[in-house]
């Protein structure tokens, strides 16, 4: 590096203002005689010292940052306000090797005014959680706040000494885009504000994400000047990246589970659904936001299931259930009915539900809830429907007491049927014929019930039927119609198979409290029908000992 040029004494020693020259690290390399007159410090004693040693401790940071006004300590230990606008001298690589300027005492401005302004400025800098900077083309940073040392580890002098310092420390992957924005600002024809986000390599080697809020000031006759604020947003950026990765993981997981996702703002009634949600219900893939959530949902739900679905999530919103899960029939875009499971959980604020989110499943694709052989709902769905029917009936009984039932009765009946001689069909004709028989039984059962009723295959040759809005007489009549339909021969290929059913019936008037109670009662009635060859057997009114859950099986 070439030595710092020394101004000729013969031209400068006559000046009444003190001429000061320092190297890039603030070491004084030249002073003219006016220095002694202005400060009282001998020139020879000051040469080789740091200029910062003569500056008030509260002002050194601002001077290093590029502020030209500061308090300087005189030889009599008194401080005076000075102005020193330093101009840099650079080497062939445009790195600062020295600074020089004229030191002027500011006697025309009240010291207290200067003090107040400086203190306000310093307090402002201290409160800003970022690096305030100013730069000019060809000069580099003319101002850089001391926070650069805390945030990035570089000394102010280290940064300001090299006009290309910032460019050399921007992450290589971000530099091309940053330079395009930077060059556009330096050569702009009008003032404007802009923003950049990039990574900066700190002195420790740590990668720091920076949000740079900038403004370019364009004034006639002078190079463009840029002012900005660099903020460390590493933590926020990592959080964003983690959320993005979490979103990708969740999206992958939901694709793996083959479920549709939904998010319902209960305050605005806006419902967001995923593309898979739309695919399950057979609707347009592009429409994933619905401003009227419930209106949209009830158009999908079969009319006979809407009240039950609404009751399920309302029980959750009222705090009766920790979450909700309900199976229902929906009208697919292709026109067919499909069985779906809708489940989720609500978010509460101050005890009020504000949002719900969850998933939607096609039960035909979930073997545990849907029977692939007969295309009927399975045990979980039937239990869910029965549990809902019990809750609705109990609520109605509690409200009306012993009053006669109204037309909108909540009474129901549970039927459990078992095929007589099914094992013999499998043993003599083969399991393939047995499977075809089960499929024909399922279709006959569906033709024997109403749209509001539910037929489910529980296991093997055992089926359940839930009859809703039905009295005991109607339930018994329906069971006998089913028995007659199932008793007719089944044409299966070259065979004509006879396989009647034994049916057990239990009605809601039995007053049981749980789904298991009703299923055990229906099971007891079915075995009595089978053992006594009754075809249909209605479970009688039970006593207290049987309400406890112990039901005899007929032999």
Coordinates of C-alpha atoms in Angstrom, one line a residue:
X1 CA 0.0 0.0 0.0
X2 CA 1.5 3.4 -0.9
X3 CA 2.3 5.9 1.9
X4 CA -0.2 8.6 2.7
X5 CA 0.5 11.8 0.8
X6 CA 1.5 14.7 3.1
X7 CA 0.1 18.1 2.2
X8 CA 2.8 20.7 1.6
X9 CA 3.4 22.7 4.7
X10 CA 4.2 25.8 2.7
X11 CA 0.6 25.9 1.4
X12 CA -1.2 24.9 4.5
X13 CA 0.6 26.4 7.5
X14 CA -0.8 29.9 6.8
X15 CA -4.5 28.7 7.0
X16 CA -6.3 29.9 10.1
X17 CA -8.3 26.6 10.1
X18 CA -6.7 23.4 11.3
X19 CA -6.0 20.9 8.6
X20 CA -6.2 17.3 9.8
X21 CA -5.2 14.1 8.1
X22 CA -5.6 10.5 9.4
X23 CA -5.1 7.1 8.1
X24 CA -8.0 4.6 7.7
X25 CA -7.7 3.7 11.4
X26 CA -7.9 7.3 12.6
X27 CA -4.2 7.7 13.4
X28 CA -3.2 11.4 12.9
X29 CA -0.6 11.6 10.1
X30 CA -0.6 15.4 9.5
X31 CA -1.6 18.6 11.3
X32 CA -0.9 22.2 10.3
X33 CA 0.1 24.8 12.9
X34 CA -3.5 26.0 13.3
X35 CA -4.2 22.8 15.2
X36 CA -2.2 24.1 18.1
X37 CA -3.9 27.5 18.0
X38 CA -7.3 25.9 17.9
X39 CA -6.9 23.1 20.4
X40 CA -3.9 24.0 22.5
X41 CA -2.3 20.6 21.8
X42 CA 1.2 20.7 20.4
X43 CA 1.4 19.4 16.8
X44 CA 4.3 17.1 17.5
X45 CA 2.6 15.5 20.5
X46 CA -0.6 14.8 18.5
X47 CA 1.0 13.2 15.5
X48 CA 0.8 9.5 15.7
X49 CA -2.1 9.6 18.2
X50 CA -5.6 8.6 17.3
X51 CA -7.9 11.4 16.5
X52 CA -10.6 9.6 18.6
X53 CA -8.4 10.2 21.7
X54 CA -9.3 13.9 21.4
X55 CA -13.0 13.3 20.9
X56 CA -15.6 13.3 23.7
X57 CA -16.3 9.6 24.6
X58 CA -20.0 10.1 23.8
X59 CA -19.2 11.3 20.3
X60 CA -16.6 8.8 19.1
X61 CA -19.2 6.3 17.8
X62 CA -21.0 9.0 15.8
X63 CA -17.6 10.3 14.3
X64 CA -16.6 6.8 13.3
X65 CA -20.0 6.4 11.7
X66 CA -19.5 9.5 9.6
X67 CA -21.1 12.3 11.5
X68 CA -18.9 15.5 11.0
X69 CA -20.0 17.3 14.2
X70 CA -18.5 16.3 17.6
X71 CA -16.9 17.7 20.8
X72 CA -13.1 17.9 20.9
X73 CA -11.0 18.0 24.1
X74 CA -8.7 21.0 24.3
X75 CA -5.4 21.1 26.1
X76 CA -7.1 22.8 29.1
X77 CA -9.5 19.8 29.3
X78 CA -12.4 21.8 28.1
X79 CA -14.6 20.4 25.3
X80 CA -15.6 22.5 22.3
X81 CA -18.0 21.7 19.4
X82 CA -16.1 21.2 16.1
X83 CA -16.9 20.3 12.6
X84 CA -14.6 18.0 10.6
X85 CA -15.9 16.9 7.2
X86 CA -13.3 14.3 6.2
X87 CA -12.7 13.4 2.5
X88 CA -11.2 10.0 1.8
X89 CA -8.2 9.2 -0.4
X90 CA -8.2 5.8 -1.9
X91 CA -5.7 3.5 -3.5
X92 CA -5.8 1.9 -6.9
X93 CA -8.5 -0.6 -5.7
X94 CA -10.5 2.3 -4.2
X95 CA -9.9 1.3 -0.6
X96 CA -9.6 4.2 1.8
X97 CA -6.0 4.8 2.9
X98 CA -6.4 8.3 4.5
X99 CA -8.9 10.9 5.4
X100 CA -8.4 14.7 5.4
X101 CA -10.4 17.7 6.2
X102 CA -10.6 21.1 7.9
X103 CA -11.3 21.3 11.6
X104 CA -13.6 24.3 12.4
X105 CA -14.9 25.4 15.8
X106 CA -18.6 26.0 15.8
X107 CA -18.8 29.1 17.8
X108 CA -21.9 30.5 16.1
X109 CA -24.2 27.7 17.3
X110 CA -25.2 27.4 20.9
X111 CA -23.4 24.5 22.6
X112 CA -26.6 23.4 24.4
X113 CA -28.4 23.2 21.0
X114 CA -25.7 21.1 19.6
X115 CA -25.6 18.9 22.7
X116 CA -29.4 18.3 22.6
X117 CA -29.4 17.5 18.9
X118 CA -26.4 15.1 19.3
X119 CA -27.9 13.3 22.3
X120 CA -31.3 12.9 20.5
X121 CA -29.5 11.5 17.5
X122 CA -27.4 9.1 19.6
X123 CA -30.5 7.9 21.5
X124 CA -32.3 7.3 18.3
X125 CA -29.4 5.3 16.9
X126 CA -29.3 3.2 20.1
X127 CA -33.0 2.4 19.9
X128 CA -32.9 1.3 16.3
X129 CA -32.4 -2.5 16.0
X130 CA -30.5 -2.3 12.8
X131 CA -27.7 -0.6 10.9
X132 CA -28.3 2.9 9.6
X133 CA -26.2 3.7 6.6
X134 CA -25.5 6.3 3.9
X135 CA -23.6 5.7 0.7
X136 CA -22.5 7.5 -2.5
X137 CA -21.3 6.1 -5.8
X138 CA -17.5 5.7 -5.8
X139 CA -17.2 6.7 -2.2
X140 CA -18.9 3.8 -0.4
X141 CA -20.4 4.4 3.0
X142 CA -20.3 8.0 4.1
X143 CA -22.2 7.0 7.3
X144 CA -22.5 3.7 9.1
X145 CA -24.0 3.3 12.6
X146 CA -22.1 1.4 15.2
X147 CA -24.7 -1.4 15.3
X148 CA -22.8 -2.9 12.4
X149 CA -20.2 -4.2 14.9
X150 CA -22.9 -5.9 17.0
X151 CA -24.9 -7.4 14.2
X152 CA -22.2 -8.4 11.7
X153 CA -18.9 -8.3 13.7
X154 CA -17.1 -5.8 11.4
X155 CA -15.6 -2.5 12.7
X156 CA -17.1 0.6 11.3
X157 CA -13.6 1.6 9.9
X158 CA -13.2 -1.8 8.4
X159 CA -16.4 -1.5 6.5
X160 CA -16.1 2.2 5.5
X161 CA -12.6 1.9 4.3
X162 CA -13.6 -0.3 1.4
X163 CA -16.2 1.0 -1.1
X164 CA -16.7 -2.6 -2.3
X165 CA -17.0 -4.1 1.2
X166 CA -20.8 -4.6 1.1
X167 CA -20.7 -6.3 -2.3
X168 CA -17.8 -8.5 -1.2
X169 CA -19.8 -9.8 1.8
X170 CA -23.3 -10.4 0.3
X171 CA -23.9 -14.1 -0.1
X172 CA -22.8 -15.2 -3.6
X173 CA -26.3 -16.7 -4.4
X174 CA -27.9 -13.4 -3.6
X175 CA -25.3 -11.0 -5.1
X176 CA -26.5 -10.9 -8.7
X177 CA -30.1 -9.8 -7.8
X178 CA -28.8 -7.4 -5.2
X179 CA -26.4 -5.8 -7.7
X180 CA -29.1 -5.2 -10.2
X181 CA -31.1 -3.3 -7.5
X182 CA -28.0 -1.5 -6.3
X183 CA -26.9 -0.3 -9.7
X184 CA -30.4 0.9 -10.6
X185 CA -30.4 3.1 -7.5
X186 CA -26.9 4.6 -8.2
X187 CA -28.0 5.6 -11.7
X188 CA -31.6 6.5 -11.0
X189 CA -33.0 9.7 -12.4
X190 CA -35.5 10.3 -9.6
X191 CA -35.8 9.7 -5.9
X192 CA -37.6 6.6 -4.7
X193 CA -37.8 4.1 -1.9
X194 CA -37.0 0.4 -2.3
X195 CA -36.4 -2.7 -0.3
X196 CA -34.0 -5.7 -0.6
X197 CA -33.7 -9.0 1.2
X198 CA -30.4 -10.9 1.0
X199 CA -27.9 -12.9 3.0
X200 CA -24.8 -11.3 4.4
X201 CA -21.7 -13.2 5.6
X202 CA -20.8 -12.0 9.1
X203 CA -17.2 -11.8 10.2
X204 CA -17.6 -15.0 12.2
X205 CA -18.8 -16.8 9.0
X206 CA -22.4 -16.9 10.1
X207 CA -25.0 -16.2 7.4
X208 CA -27.3 -13.4 8.4
X209 CA -30.6 -12.7 6.6
X210 CA -30.9 -8.9 6.0
X211 CA -33.9 -6.9 5.2
X212 CA -32.6 -3.6 3.8
X213 CA -35.1 -0.6 3.7
X214 CA -33.6 2.0 1.4
X215 CA -34.2 5.3 -0.3
X216 CA -32.2 6.8 -3.2
X217 CA -32.0 10.6 -3.2
X218 CA -31.3 12.2 -6.5
X219 CA -30.2 15.9 -6.5
X220 CA -28.9 17.9 -9.5
X221 CA -25.2 18.3 -9.6
X222 CA -24.2 15.6 -7.2
X223 CA -23.9 11.8 -7.2
X224 CA -26.9 9.8 -6.1
X225 CA -27.0 9.3 -2.4
X226 CA -28.6 6.3 -0.8
X227 CA -29.8 6.0 2.8
X228 CA -31.0 2.8 4.4
X229 CA -31.6 0.6 7.4
X230 CA -30.3 -3.0 7.5
X231 CA -32.3 -5.2 9.9
X232 CA -31.3 -8.7 10.9
X233 CA -34.3 -10.9 10.1
X234 CA -32.5 -14.3 10.4
X235 CA -34.8 -15.6 13.1
X236 CA -37.9 -14.6 11.2
X237 CA -36.5 -16.0 8.0
X238 CA -35.7 -19.3 9.7
X239 CA -39.3 -19.3 11.1
X240 CA -40.6 -18.8 7.6
X241 CA -38.5 -21.6 6.2
X242 CA -39.6 -23.9 9.0
X243 CA -43.2 -23.0 8.4
X244 CA -42.7 -23.7 4.7
X245 CA -41.0 -27.0 5.4
X246 CA -43.8 -27.8 7.8
X247 CA -46.4 -27.0 5.2
X248 CA -44.6 -29.2 2.7
X249 CA -44.4 -32.0 5.2
X250 CA -48.1 -31.6 6.1
X251 CA -49.1 -31.4 2.5
X252 CA -47.1 -34.6 1.8
X253 CA -48.6 -36.3 4.8
X254 CA -52.2 -35.4 3.8
X255 CA -51.5 -36.6 0.3
X256 CA -50.3 -39.8 1.8
X257 CA -53.4 -40.1 3.9
X258 CA -55.5 -39.2 0.8
X259 CA -57.6 -36.8 2.9
X260 CA -59.0 -33.4 2.0
X261 CA -58.1 -30.5 4.3
X262 CA -60.4 -27.7 5.3
X263 CA -60.1 -24.5 7.4
X264 CA -63.2 -22.6 8.5
X265 CA -63.2 -19.1 9.9
X266 CA -66.2 -19.1 12.1
X267 CA -66.1 -15.3 12.5
X268 CA -66.2 -14.5 8.8
X269 CA -67.8 -17.8 7.7
X270 CA -65.0 -18.2 5.1
X271 CA -64.2 -21.8 4.3
X272 CA -60.9 -22.8 2.7
X273 CA -60.6 -26.3 1.3
X274 CA -57.7 -28.2 -0.4
X275 CA -57.7 -29.5 -3.9
X276 CA -58.0 -33.0 -2.6
X277 CA -61.2 -31.9 -0.7
X278 CA -62.7 -30.8 -4.1
X279 CA -61.5 -34.1 -5.7
X280 CA -63.3 -36.2 -3.0
X281 CA -66.6 -34.4 -3.6
X282 CA -66.1 -34.2 -7.4
X283 CA -66.1 -30.5 -7.7
X284 CA -64.0 -27.9 -9.7
X285 CA -60.3 -28.0 -8.6
X286 CA -59.9 -24.2 -8.9
X287 CA -62.5 -23.1 -6.4
X288 CA -60.9 -23.5 -2.9
X289 CA -62.4 -20.5 -1.1
X290 CA -66.0 -20.3 -0.2
X291 CA -67.2 -17.1 1.5
X292 CA -70.3 -18.7 3.0
X293 CA -69.0 -21.9 4.7
X294 CA -72.1 -23.6 5.9
X295 CA -74.1 -22.8 2.8
X296 CA -71.4 -24.5 0.8
X297 CA -71.2 -27.5 3.0
X298 CA -75.0 -28.2 3.3
X299 CA -75.2 -28.2 -0.5
X300 CA -72.8 -31.2 -0.4
X301 CA -74.5 -33.0 2.4
X302 CA -77.5 -35.2 1.7
X303 CA -80.6 -33.5 3.0
X304 CA -81.4 -36.4 5.3
X305 CA -78.0 -36.1 7.0
X306 CA -77.7 -32.3 7.3
X307 CA -79.3 -32.0 10.7
X308 CA -77.2 -34.8 12.1
X309 CA -73.9 -33.3 10.7
X310 CA -74.8 -29.9 12.1
X311 CA -75.6 -31.3 15.5
X312 CA -72.3 -33.1 15.6
X313 CA -70.1 -30.0 15.2
X314 CA -72.4 -27.9 17.4
X315 CA -71.9 -30.4 20.2
X316 CA -68.2 -29.8 19.8
X317 CA -68.5 -26.0 19.7
X318 CA -70.6 -26.0 22.8
X319 CA -67.8 -27.8 24.7
X320 CA -69.6 -31.2 25.0
X321 CA -67.0 -33.0 22.9
X322 CA -63.2 -32.4 22.6
X323 CA -63.5 -32.8 18.8
X324 CA -66.0 -34.0 16.3
X325 CA -66.2 -36.8 13.7
X326 CA -69.3 -37.5 11.7
X327 CA -70.0 -39.7 8.7
X328 CA -72.6 -38.6 6.2
X329 CA -73.8 -39.1 2.6
X330 CA -72.8 -36.4 0.1
X331 CA -73.8 -35.8 -3.5
X332 CA -70.7 -36.3 -5.7
X333 CA -70.1 -34.0 -8.6
X334 CA -70.7 -37.0 -10.9
X335 CA -74.2 -37.4 -9.4
X336 CA -73.8 -40.4 -7.2
X337 CA -74.0 -40.6 -3.4
X338 CA -70.8 -41.2 -1.5
X339 CA -70.2 -41.8 2.2
X340 CA -67.7 -39.3 3.7
X341 CA -66.2 -38.7 7.1
X342 CA -65.9 -35.1 8.3
X343 CA -63.8 -34.5 11.4
X344 CA -61.9 -31.6 13.0
X345 CA -61.3 -29.5 16.1
X346 CA -62.1 -25.9 17.0
X347 CA -59.9 -23.1 18.2
X348 CA -61.4 -21.0 21.1
X349 CA -60.7 -17.5 22.3
X350 CA -62.2 -16.3 25.6
X351 CA -64.4 -19.4 25.5
X352 CA -65.8 -18.6 22.0
X353 CA -65.1 -20.7 18.9
X354 CA -63.3 -18.7 16.3
X355 CA -62.0 -21.3 13.8
X356 CA -62.3 -24.9 12.9
X357 CA -60.0 -27.1 10.9
X358 CA -59.7 -30.7 10.0
X359 CA -60.0 -33.3 7.2
X360 CA -62.5 -35.0 4.9
X361 CA -62.2 -38.6 4.0
X362 CA -63.9 -40.8 1.4
X363 CA -65.1 -43.8 3.4
X364 CA -65.0 -46.0 0.4
X365 CA -61.2 -45.6 0.6
X366 CA -61.0 -46.3 4.3
X367 CA -61.5 -50.0 4.9
X368 CA -62.0 -49.7 8.6
X369 CA -65.1 -47.5 8.1
X370 CA -66.4 -48.8 4.8
X371 CA -67.0 -52.3 3.6
X372 CA -65.3 -52.8 0.2
X373 CA -67.2 -56.1 -0.6
X374 CA -70.8 -54.8 -0.2
X375 CA -70.1 -51.1 -0.6
X376 CA -71.9 -50.5 2.7
X377 CA -70.8 -48.5 5.7
X378 CA -68.9 -50.5 8.4
X379 CA -69.0 -50.8 12.1
X380 CA -67.4 -47.4 13.0
X381 CA -69.9 -45.4 10.8
X382 CA -72.9 -47.4 12.2
X383 CA -71.8 -46.7 15.8
X384 CA -71.4 -43.0 15.1
X385 CA -74.9 -42.8 13.6
X386 CA -76.4 -44.8 16.5
X387 CA -74.5 -42.6 19.1
X388 CA -76.0 -39.5 17.5
X389 CA -79.5 -41.0 17.4
X390 CA -79.2 -41.9 21.1
X391 CA -78.1 -38.3 22.0
X392 CA -80.9 -36.7 20.0
X393 CA -83.5 -38.9 21.5
X394 CA -82.3 -38.4 25.1
X395 CA -82.3 -34.6 24.6
X396 CA -85.8 -34.8 23.3
X397 CA -87.0 -37.0 26.1
X398 CA -85.5 -34.6 28.7
X399 CA -87.2 -31.6 27.1
X400 CA -90.7 -33.0 26.7
X401 CA -90.9 -35.4 29.7
X402 CA -93.7 -37.9 29.2
X403 CA -95.6 -35.9 26.6
X404 CA -96.7 -37.8 23.5
X405 CA -94.3 -37.9 20.6
X406 CA -94.8 -35.3 18.0
X407 CA -94.6 -35.9 14.2
X408 CA -90.9 -35.1 14.3
X409 CA -90.2 -38.0 16.7
X410 CA -86.6 -38.8 17.5
X411 CA -87.5 -42.4 18.2
X412 CA -85.4 -45.1 16.4
X413 CA -84.8 -48.8 16.3
X414 CA -81.7 -51.0 15.9
X415 CA -81.9 -54.2 13.8
X416 CA -79.3 -56.9 13.9
X417 CA -79.6 -59.7 11.4
X418 CA -77.6 -62.8 10.8
X419 CA -77.9 -65.1 7.7
X420 CA -79.1 -68.6 8.4
X421 CA -77.0 -71.3 6.8
X422 CA -74.4 -68.9 5.4
X423 CA -71.5 -71.2 6.5
X424 CA -73.0 -74.0 4.6
X425 CA -73.1 -71.9 1.4
X426 CA -69.4 -71.2 1.8
X427 CA -68.5 -74.8 2.6
X428 CA -70.5 -76.3 -0.3
X429 CA -70.4 -73.7 -3.1
X430 CA -67.2 -71.8 -2.2
X431 CA -66.3 -68.4 -0.8
X432 CA -66.7 -66.7 -4.2
X433 CA -70.4 -67.6 -4.1
X434 CA -70.6 -66.5 -0.5
X435 CA -69.2 -63.1 -1.4
X436 CA -71.8 -62.7 -4.2
X437 CA -74.5 -63.7 -1.8
X438 CA -73.4 -61.0 0.7
X439 CA -73.5 -58.4 -2.1
X440 CA -77.1 -59.4 -3.1
X441 CA -78.1 -59.3 0.5
X442 CA -76.7 -55.8 0.8
X443 CA -78.7 -54.6 -2.3
X444 CA -81.9 -56.1 -1.0
X445 CA -81.5 -54.5 2.4
X446 CA -81.0 -51.1 0.7
X447 CA -84.2 -51.5 -1.2
X448 CA -86.1 -52.3 2.0
X449 CA -85.2 -49.1 4.0
X450 CA -85.8 -45.4 3.6
X451 CA -83.2 -42.7 2.7
X452 CA -83.0 -41.6 6.3
X453 CA -82.2 -45.2 7.5
X454 CA -78.7 -46.8 7.5
X455 CA -77.6 -50.3 6.5
X456 CA -74.2 -51.4 7.6
X457 CA -72.2 -54.6 7.4
X458 CA -70.7 -55.4 10.8
X459 CA -68.7 -58.5 10.1
X460 CA -69.1 -61.8 8.2
X461 CA -72.8 -62.4 7.4
X462 CA -73.9 -60.0 10.1
X463 CA -75.7 -56.7 9.2
X464 CA -77.1 -53.9 11.2
X465 CA -79.9 -51.5 10.2
X466 CA -80.7 -48.2 12.0
X467 CA -84.3 -47.1 11.5
X468 CA -84.9 -43.4 12.4
X469 CA -88.2 -41.6 13.2
X470 CA -90.0 -44.9 13.7
X471 CA -92.2 -46.2 16.5
X472 CA -92.1 -49.8 17.8
X473 CA -94.9 -51.0 15.5
X474 CA -93.3 -49.5 12.4
X475 CA -89.9 -51.0 13.4
X476 CA -91.4 -54.5 13.7
X477 CA -93.2 -54.2 10.4
X478 CA -90.1 -53.0 8.7
X479 CA -88.1 -55.9 10.2
X480 CA -90.7 -58.4 8.9
X481 CA -90.5 -56.9 5.4
X482 CA -86.8 -57.3 5.5
X483 CA -87.0 -60.9 6.6
X484 CA -89.4 -61.6 3.8
X485 CA -87.2 -60.0 1.2
X486 CA -84.1 -61.9 2.4
X487 CA -86.0 -65.2 2.4
X488 CA -86.5 -65.2 -1.3
X489 CA -84.0 -67.3 -3.3
X490 CA -80.8 -65.7 -4.6
X491 CA -79.8 -66.5 -8.3
X492 CA -76.0 -66.8 -8.3
X493 CA -74.7 -68.1 -11.6
X494 CA -76.0 -71.6 -12.0
X495 CA -77.1 -71.8 -8.4
X496 CA -80.2 -70.8 -6.6
X497 CA -79.3 -70.1 -3.0
X498 CA -81.7 -70.0 -0.1
X499 CA -80.4 -68.1 2.9
X500 CA -83.0 -66.4 5.1
X501 CA -82.1 -64.2 8.0
X502 CA -82.8 -64.1 11.8
X503 CA -83.5 -60.5 12.9
X504 CA -83.3 -59.0 16.4
X505 CA -85.0 -55.6 17.0
X506 CA -84.6 -53.2 19.9
X507 CA -86.4 -49.8 20.0
X508 CA -85.4 -46.5 21.6
X509 CA -88.2 -47.0 24.2
X510 CA -85.9 -49.5 25.9
X511 CA -84.1 -46.4 27.2
X512 CA -80.6 -47.7 27.1
X513 CA -77.8 -45.2 27.6
X514 CA -75.0 -46.4 25.2
X515 CA -74.5 -47.8 21.7
X516 CA -73.1 -51.0 23.3
X517 CA -76.3 -51.5 25.3
X518 CA -78.5 -51.3 22.2
X519 CA -76.2 -53.6 20.2
X520 CA -76.1 -56.2 23.0
X521 CA -79.9 -56.0 23.2
X522 CA -80.3 -56.5 19.5
X523 CA -77.8 -59.3 19.6
X524 CA -79.8 -61.1 22.4
X525 CA -83.0 -60.7 20.4
X526 CA -81.4 -62.0 17.2
X527 CA -80.1 -65.1 18.9
X528 CA -83.6 -65.7 20.4
X529 CA -85.1 -65.4 16.9
X530 CA -82.5 -67.8 15.5
X531 CA -82.7 -70.4 18.2
X532 CA -86.5 -70.4 18.2
X533 CA -86.8 -70.0 14.4
X534 CA -88.9 -66.9 14.9
X535 CA -87.4 -64.9 11.9
X536 CA -87.9 -61.6 13.9
X537 CA -87.7 -61.1 17.6
X538 CA -88.2 -57.7 19.3
X539 CA -86.3 -57.2 22.5
X540 CA -88.8 -56.9 25.3
X541 CA -89.0 -54.2 27.9
X542 CA -86.0 -54.7 30.1
X543 CA -85.8 -54.6 33.9
X544 CA -83.3 -52.8 36.0
X545 CA -81.0 -55.8 36.2
X546 CA -80.9 -56.0 32.4
X547 CA -80.3 -52.2 32.1
X548 CA -77.0 -52.8 33.8
X549 CA -75.6 -54.4 30.7
X550 CA -76.1 -58.1 31.3
X551 CA -78.3 -59.6 28.6
X552 CA -79.2 -63.3 28.4
X553 CA -78.6 -65.2 25.2
X554 CA -81.3 -67.7 24.2
X555 CA -80.1 -71.2 23.9

